XYZ file of C-alpha atoms in Angstrom:
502
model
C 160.153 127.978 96.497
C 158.626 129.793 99.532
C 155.494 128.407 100.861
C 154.067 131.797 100.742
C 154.341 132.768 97.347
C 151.920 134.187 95.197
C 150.168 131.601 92.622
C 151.762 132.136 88.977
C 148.973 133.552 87.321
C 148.465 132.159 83.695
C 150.378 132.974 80.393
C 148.859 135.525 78.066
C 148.271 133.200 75.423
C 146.533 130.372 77.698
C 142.918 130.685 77.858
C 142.841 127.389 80.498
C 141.338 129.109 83.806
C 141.454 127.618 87.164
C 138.430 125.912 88.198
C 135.891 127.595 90.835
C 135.957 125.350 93.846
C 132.413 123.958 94.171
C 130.929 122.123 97.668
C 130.042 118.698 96.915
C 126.783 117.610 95.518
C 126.414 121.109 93.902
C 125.533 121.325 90.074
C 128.276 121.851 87.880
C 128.612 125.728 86.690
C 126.826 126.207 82.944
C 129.082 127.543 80.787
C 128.370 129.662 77.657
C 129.076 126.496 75.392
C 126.610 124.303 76.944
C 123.184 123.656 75.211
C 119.564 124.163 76.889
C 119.122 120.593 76.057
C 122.718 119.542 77.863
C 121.269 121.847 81.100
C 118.223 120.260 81.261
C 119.799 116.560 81.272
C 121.895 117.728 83.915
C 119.308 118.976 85.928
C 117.071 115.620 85.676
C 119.973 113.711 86.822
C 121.231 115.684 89.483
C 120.600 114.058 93.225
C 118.639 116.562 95.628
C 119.774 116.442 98.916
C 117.248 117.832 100.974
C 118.596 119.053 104.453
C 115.877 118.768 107.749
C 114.263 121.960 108.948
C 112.315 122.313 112.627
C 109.451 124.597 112.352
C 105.905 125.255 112.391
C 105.031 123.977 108.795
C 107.473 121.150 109.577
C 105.529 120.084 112.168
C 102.331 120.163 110.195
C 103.610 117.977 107.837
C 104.520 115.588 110.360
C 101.397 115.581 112.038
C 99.581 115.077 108.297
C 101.784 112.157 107.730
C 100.995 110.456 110.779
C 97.286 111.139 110.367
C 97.148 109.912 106.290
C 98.766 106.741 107.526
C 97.076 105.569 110.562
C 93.538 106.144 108.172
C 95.127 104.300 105.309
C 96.848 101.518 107.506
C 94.535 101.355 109.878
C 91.006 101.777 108.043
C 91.460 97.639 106.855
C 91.633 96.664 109.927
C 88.171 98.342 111.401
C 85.449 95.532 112.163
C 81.647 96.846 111.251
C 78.660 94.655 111.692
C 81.449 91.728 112.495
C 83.024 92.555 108.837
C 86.237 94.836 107.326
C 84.469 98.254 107.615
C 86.064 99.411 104.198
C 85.922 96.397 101.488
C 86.055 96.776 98.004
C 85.051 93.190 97.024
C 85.494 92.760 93.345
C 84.569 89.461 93.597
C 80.816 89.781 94.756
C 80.666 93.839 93.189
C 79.727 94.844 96.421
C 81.547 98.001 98.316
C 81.744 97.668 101.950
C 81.990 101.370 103.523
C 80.819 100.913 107.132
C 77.626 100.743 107.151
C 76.703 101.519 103.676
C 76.794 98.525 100.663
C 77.138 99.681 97.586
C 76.708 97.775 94.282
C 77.483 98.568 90.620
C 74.020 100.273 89.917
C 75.662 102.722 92.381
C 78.107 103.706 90.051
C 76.650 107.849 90.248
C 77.668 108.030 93.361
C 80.976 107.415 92.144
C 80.666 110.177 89.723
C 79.648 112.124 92.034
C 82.449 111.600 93.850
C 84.819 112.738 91.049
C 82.938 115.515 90.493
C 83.367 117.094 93.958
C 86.962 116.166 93.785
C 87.742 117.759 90.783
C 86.114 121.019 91.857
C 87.606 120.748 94.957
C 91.040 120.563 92.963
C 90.074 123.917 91.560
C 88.887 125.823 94.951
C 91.711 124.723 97.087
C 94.555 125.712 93.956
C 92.982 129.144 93.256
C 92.829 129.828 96.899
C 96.077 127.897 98.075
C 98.335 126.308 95.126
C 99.561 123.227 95.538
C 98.852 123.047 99.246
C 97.429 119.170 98.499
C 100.735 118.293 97.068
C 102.975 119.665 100.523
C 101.405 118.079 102.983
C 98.753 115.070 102.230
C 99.435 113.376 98.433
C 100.911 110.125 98.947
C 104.534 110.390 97.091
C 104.580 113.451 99.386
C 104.079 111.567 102.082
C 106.063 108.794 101.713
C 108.829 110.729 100.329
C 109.091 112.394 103.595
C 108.894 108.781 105.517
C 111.707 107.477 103.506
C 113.882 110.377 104.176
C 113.003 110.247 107.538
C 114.559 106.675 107.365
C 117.404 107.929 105.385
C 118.348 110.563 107.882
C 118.232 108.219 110.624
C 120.133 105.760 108.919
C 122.768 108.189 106.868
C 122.618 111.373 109.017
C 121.711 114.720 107.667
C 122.839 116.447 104.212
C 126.148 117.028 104.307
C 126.994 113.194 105.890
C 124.848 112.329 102.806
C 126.747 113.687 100.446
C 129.660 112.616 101.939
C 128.772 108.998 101.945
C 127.757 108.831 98.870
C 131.068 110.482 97.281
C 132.638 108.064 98.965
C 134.114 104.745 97.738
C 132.790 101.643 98.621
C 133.300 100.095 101.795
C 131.893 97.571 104.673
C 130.219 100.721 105.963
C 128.994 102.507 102.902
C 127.334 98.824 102.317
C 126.270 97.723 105.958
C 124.452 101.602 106.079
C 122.793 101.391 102.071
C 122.017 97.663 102.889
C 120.241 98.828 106.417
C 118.312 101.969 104.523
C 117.188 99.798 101.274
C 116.109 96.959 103.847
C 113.687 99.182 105.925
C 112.276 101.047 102.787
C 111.511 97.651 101.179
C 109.644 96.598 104.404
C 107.675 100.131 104.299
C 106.813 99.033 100.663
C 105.640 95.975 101.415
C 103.687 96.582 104.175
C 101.695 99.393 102.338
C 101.347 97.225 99.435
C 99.898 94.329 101.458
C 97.211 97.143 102.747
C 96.238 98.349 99.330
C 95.032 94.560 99.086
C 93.569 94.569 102.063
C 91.220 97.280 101.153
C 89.785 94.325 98.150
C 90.193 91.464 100.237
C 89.972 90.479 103.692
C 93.002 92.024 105.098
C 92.628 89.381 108.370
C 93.081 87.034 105.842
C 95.792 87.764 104.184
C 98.337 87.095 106.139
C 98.227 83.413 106.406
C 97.277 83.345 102.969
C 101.459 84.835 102.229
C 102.730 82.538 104.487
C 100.588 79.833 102.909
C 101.633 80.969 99.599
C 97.960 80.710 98.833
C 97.304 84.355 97.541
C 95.892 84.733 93.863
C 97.927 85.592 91.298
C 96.836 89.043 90.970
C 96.955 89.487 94.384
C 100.710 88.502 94.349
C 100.938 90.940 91.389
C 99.121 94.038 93.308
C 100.926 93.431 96.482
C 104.321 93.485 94.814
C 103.729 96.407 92.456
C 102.356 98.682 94.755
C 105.432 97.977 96.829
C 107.824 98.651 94.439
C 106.247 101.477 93.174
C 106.209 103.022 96.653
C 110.045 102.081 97.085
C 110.580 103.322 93.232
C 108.673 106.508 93.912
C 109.304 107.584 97.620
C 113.169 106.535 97.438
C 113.976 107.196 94.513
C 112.411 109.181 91.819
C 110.922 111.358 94.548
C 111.258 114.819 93.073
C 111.204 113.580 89.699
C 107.256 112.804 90.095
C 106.574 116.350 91.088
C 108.617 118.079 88.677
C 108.282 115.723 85.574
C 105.383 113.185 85.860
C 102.445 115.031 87.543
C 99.992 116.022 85.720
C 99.175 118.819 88.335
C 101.951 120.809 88.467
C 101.172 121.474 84.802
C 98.043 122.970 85.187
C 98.002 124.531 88.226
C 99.387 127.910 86.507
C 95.941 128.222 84.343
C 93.949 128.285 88.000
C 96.689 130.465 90.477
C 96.360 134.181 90.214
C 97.822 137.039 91.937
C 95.250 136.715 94.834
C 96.525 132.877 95.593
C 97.884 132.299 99.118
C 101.101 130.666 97.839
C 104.798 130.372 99.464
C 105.970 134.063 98.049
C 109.843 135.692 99.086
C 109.139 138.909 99.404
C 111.508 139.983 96.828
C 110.443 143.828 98.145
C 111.954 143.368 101.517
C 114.852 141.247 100.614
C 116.674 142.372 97.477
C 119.429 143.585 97.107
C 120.191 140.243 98.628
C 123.970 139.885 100.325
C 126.183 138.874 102.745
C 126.593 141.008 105.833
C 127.995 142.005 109.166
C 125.532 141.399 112.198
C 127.324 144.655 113.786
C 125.895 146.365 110.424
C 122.638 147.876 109.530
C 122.577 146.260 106.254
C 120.026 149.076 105.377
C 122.238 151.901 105.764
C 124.496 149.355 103.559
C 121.668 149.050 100.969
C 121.016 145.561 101.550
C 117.875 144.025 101.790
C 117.013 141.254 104.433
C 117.816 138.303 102.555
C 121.537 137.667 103.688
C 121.883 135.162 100.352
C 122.121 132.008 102.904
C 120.876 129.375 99.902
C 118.580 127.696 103.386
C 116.014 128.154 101.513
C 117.150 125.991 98.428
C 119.037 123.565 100.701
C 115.721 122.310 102.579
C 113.756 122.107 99.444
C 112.298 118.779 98.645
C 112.328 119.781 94.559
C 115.618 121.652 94.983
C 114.215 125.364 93.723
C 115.190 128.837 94.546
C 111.787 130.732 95.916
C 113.876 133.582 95.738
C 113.282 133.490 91.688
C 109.429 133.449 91.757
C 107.202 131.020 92.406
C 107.646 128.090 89.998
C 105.669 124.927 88.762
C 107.965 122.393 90.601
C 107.184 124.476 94.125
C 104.875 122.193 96.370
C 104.008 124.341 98.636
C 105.643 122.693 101.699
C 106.434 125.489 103.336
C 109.880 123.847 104.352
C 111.728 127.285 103.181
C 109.216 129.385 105.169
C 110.711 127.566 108.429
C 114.307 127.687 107.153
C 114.092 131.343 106.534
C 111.895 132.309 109.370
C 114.926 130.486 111.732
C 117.456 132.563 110.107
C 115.023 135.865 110.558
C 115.008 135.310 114.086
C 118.641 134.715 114.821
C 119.651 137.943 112.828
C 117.213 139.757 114.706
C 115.182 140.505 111.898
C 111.295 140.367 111.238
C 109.940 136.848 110.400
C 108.153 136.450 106.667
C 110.745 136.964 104.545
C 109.710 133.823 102.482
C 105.800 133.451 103.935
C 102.408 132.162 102.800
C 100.677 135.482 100.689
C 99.978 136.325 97.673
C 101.721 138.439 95.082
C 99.277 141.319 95.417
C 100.448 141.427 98.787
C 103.796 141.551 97.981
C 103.429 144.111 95.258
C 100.752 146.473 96.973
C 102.431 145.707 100.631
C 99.034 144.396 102.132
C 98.585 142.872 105.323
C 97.633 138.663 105.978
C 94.234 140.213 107.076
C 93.710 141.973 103.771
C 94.992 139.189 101.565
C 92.685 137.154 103.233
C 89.510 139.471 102.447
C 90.840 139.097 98.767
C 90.853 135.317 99.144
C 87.543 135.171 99.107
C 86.988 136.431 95.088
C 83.908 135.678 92.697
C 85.538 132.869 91.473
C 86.421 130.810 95.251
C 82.568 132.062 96.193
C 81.225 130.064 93.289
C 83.436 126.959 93.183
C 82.144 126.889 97.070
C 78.216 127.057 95.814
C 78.664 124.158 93.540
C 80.923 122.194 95.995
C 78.400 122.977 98.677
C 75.110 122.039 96.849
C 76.446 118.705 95.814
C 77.471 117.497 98.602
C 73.978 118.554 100.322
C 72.364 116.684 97.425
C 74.982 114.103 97.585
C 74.187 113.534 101.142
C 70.539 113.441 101.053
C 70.532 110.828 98.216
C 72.770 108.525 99.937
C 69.991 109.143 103.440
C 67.000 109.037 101.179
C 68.219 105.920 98.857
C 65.973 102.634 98.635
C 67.506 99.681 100.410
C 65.075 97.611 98.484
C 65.984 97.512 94.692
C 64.303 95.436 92.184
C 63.969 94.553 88.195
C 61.041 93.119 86.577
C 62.198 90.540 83.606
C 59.327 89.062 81.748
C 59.618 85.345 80.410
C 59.925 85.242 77.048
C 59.929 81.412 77.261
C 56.518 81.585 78.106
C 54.617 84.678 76.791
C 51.499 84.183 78.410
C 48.817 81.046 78.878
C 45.604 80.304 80.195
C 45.515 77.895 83.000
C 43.349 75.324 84.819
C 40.815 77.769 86.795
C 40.249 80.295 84.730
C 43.156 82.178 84.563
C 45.608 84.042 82.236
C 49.193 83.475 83.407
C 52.643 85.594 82.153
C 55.781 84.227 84.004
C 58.358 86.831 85.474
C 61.839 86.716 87.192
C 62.200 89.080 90.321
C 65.546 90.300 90.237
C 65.686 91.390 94.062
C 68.333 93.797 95.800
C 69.086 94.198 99.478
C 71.317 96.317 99.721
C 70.787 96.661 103.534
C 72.553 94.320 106.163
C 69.240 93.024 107.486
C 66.971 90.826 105.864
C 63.944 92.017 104.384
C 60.451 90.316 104.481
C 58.582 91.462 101.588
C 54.606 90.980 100.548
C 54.513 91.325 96.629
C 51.570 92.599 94.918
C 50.268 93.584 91.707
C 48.225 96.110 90.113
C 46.603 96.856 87.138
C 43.360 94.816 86.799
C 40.478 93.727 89.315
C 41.101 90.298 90.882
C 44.899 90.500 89.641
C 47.209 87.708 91.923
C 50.829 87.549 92.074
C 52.799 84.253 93.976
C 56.611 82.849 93.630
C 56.347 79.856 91.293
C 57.890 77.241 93.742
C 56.064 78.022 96.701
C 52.684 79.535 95.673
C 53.291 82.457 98.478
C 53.082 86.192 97.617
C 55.710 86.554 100.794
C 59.408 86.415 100.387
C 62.725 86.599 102.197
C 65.465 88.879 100.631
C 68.933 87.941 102.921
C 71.275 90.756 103.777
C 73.290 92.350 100.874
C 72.048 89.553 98.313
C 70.918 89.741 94.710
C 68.259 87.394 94.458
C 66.639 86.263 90.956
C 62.685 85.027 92.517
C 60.404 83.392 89.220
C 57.070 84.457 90.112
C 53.739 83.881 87.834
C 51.015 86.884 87.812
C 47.158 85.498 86.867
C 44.522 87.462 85.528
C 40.895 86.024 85.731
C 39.098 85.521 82.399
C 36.002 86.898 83.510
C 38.083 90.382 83.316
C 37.528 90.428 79.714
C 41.000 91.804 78.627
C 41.606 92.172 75.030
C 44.459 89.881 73.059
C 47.872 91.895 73.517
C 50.299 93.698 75.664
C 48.540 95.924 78.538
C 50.268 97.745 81.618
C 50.807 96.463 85.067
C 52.599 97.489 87.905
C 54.087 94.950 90.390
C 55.007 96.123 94.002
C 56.649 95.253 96.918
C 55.417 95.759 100.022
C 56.521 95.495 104.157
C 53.967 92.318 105.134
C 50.588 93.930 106.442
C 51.050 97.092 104.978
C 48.718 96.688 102.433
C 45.987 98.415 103.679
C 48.201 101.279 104.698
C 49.067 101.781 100.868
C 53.077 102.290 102.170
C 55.434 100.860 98.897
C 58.682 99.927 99.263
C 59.187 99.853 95.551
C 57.208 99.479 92.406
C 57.771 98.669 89.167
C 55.858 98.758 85.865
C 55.947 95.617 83.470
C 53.695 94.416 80.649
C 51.555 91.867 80.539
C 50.771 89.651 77.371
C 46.982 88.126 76.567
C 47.063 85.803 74.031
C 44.294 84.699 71.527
């Protein structure tokens, strides 16, 4: 039969068709037949192959990545005061951030720390969308480190996809063995920092040779390593689309003023194949030449083109793939572009969609974000070094002693919560010819070390002569800087009772 012949098309009767060729690593076509439920299994289990873009966005996200990992790698290592800057010691409940020590009564500062990152969740989503998630939240970030390995270990897409339809071989091995090798070492080495911000991190090194770590220290370093090489190699897309929380709610706090990654649907539909010899507009084409760059460079493997979605990260990887086509075609850049649909639908310019940026909503999430932080701020510059509790003995509820005295016994539970010692004069007030002195030295002076928590029995004497009546009556003990007395200048005070018995 002649090599040129047509194909013999099918019998009448035969319903069999011919399948469509398909490139490889593209999802298989949906036929009528196959369930939502069948669709969305395929779509879970289908490998994205992301391909590299060049741009300006790309760069951004390169230049994020390097600066969220020299501050988390390198923040352990910082020496303050001749300690780790940043230590979170569990053991001692005391937080190390340079020069502030905080300890569990600081726990509102903590909330207060939620609290402006939750509302700081809500301005930058209404005014941006998931702008976070594109270029600074960790299994962003490493995702894009481990594909940077990838790519220089596999090549690009297409060799991808190629390798990994192929069978196995001594090279298919030798180049998976190479890529799983250096994203294990990545793993590890973040996981032994996450330690390092609740231990010594200088420490810890001969402490893994040594095979001296703690258990849970063994346990933390080697889950947060495999849940980096779990996440960032392979679930990757699956923790945006599936597992985060975030992408869930962000569609309650976008509107149509949010600056999100938009195709402007407007200027590129009908979308098409085309001559570059031929105005496509005279053709009735739009400027989207149907290229599929867009989806091809997209970390979650979405079409823009369709609207924007839940899974979208804002990246802005499709913005460079799109603006690169744009420019070879001759054709304006912005196609696919940061803007908002109101811009798109009402053909406003970045200037005026900026002006609507700023709505009633943004202006008051800024108010609140701006007045606790000020008040956040001035706390943390106004806040006593010196904390202390007044615990009465109940041993020993009160007595009368040799001289002529009334005695109550109390523990001092001191705070410094400086990195200097503090001398302190104690002192109490209440009645006339009140004395207050530790019990084991007889002084009313004592030494509070640097970032201690110091428990000080002291005994407080009323003379007889004072003529108090039997029962509980108000005192106030204070602590004072030595000599400063006179000057009536308190450190701290705090009120206590004081028992007369019969």
């Amino acid at each position: 039969m002649s090599s040129d012949a047509p194909h013999r098309q099918p019998d009448e009767g035969n319903t069999e068709q011919v399948p469509e060729w398909r490139p490889p690593g593209s999802p298989k076509p949906v036929t009528a037949k196959a369930s939502a439920h069948a669709v969305k299994i395929d779509d879970v289990n289908k490998k994205i192959y992301a391909r590299s873009v060049k741009g300006v966005f790309a760069n951004w996200r390169i230049a994020l990545v390097f600066l969220t990992q020299i501050i988390y790698y390198g923040l352990p290592w910082l020496q303050w005061n001749e300690r780790q800057a940043v230590l979170f010691d569990l053991g001692t409940r005391k937080f190390y951030m340079f020069g502030i020590v905080m300890w569990p009564q600081d726990i509102i500062y903590l909330t207060v720390l939620l609290i402006l990152s939750a509302f700081s969740l809500f301005l930058f989503t209404a005014m941006a969308g998931r702008l976070f998630c594109g270029y600074a939240c960790p299994q962003t970030v490493y995702t894009e480190i481990f594909m940077w390995v990838e790519r220089k270990v596999e090549g690009d897409r297409m060799a991808r996809i190629r390798l990994d339809e192929a069978p196995w071989s001594a090279k298919k091995l030798r180049l998976k063995a190479t890529k799983h090798f250096l994203w294990i070492v990545i793993a590890l080495w973040t996981g032994f920092t996450f330690i390092g911000y609740f231990a010594p991190i200088r420490e810890l090194g001969a402490q893994i040779l040594d095979f001296t770590l703690g258990p849970w220290q063994w346990f933390w370093l080697l889950f947060y390593g495999f849940a980096t090489w779990g996440n960032a190699g392979f679930l990757r897309e699956a923790i945006c689309k599936y597992m985060c929380p975030y992408a869930r709610f962000q569609s309650v706090m976008v509107d149509d003023d949010t600056f999100v990654v938009s195709y402007d649907h407007v200027r590129g539909e009908p979308r098409g194949k085309r001559s570059k010899k031929v105005d496509h507009k005279e053709a009735g084409l739009g400027d989207c030449v149907d290229c599929t760059l867009c989806v091809q460079v997209c970390p979650t493997g979405i079409d823009i083109r369709e609207g924007l979605q839940y899974m979208c990260i804002g990246c802005g990887a499709c913005v460079d793939a799109c603006d690169d086509v744009m420019e070879k075609l001759d054709y304006p850049k912005g196609l696919i572009r940061y803007t908002s649909g109101r811009a798109i639908t009402e053909r406003l310019s970045q200037d005026q969609v900026r002006r609507h940026m700023f709505r009633p909503r943004i202006l008051v999430y800024i108010a609140i974000l701006s007045l606790i932080t000020v008040a956040a701020i001035y706390s943390l510059m106004a806040r006593n070094d010196l904390h202390m509790d007044v615990i009465r003995d109940r041993g020993v509820m009160g007595r009368e002693v040799p001289g002529g005295h009334i005695e109550n016994i109390y523990r001092l539970q001191m705070m410094n919560k400086s990195e200097q010692p503090m001398r302190i004069e104690l002192g109490a007030e209440g009645f006339p010819g009140i004395t207050i002195s530790t019990v084991s030295g007889g002084s009313a002076e004592i030494v509070v070390p640097a970032a201690t928590n110091e428990l000080i029995p002291v005994h407080v004497q009323v003379p007889v002569e004072a003529g108090l009546k039997e029962g509980m009556h108000d005192i106030v003990i204070t602590a004072r800087k030595p000599g400063s007395a006179e000057s009536g200048e308190e450190l701290i005070s705090e009120k206590t009772r004081f028992y007369v018995p019969r």
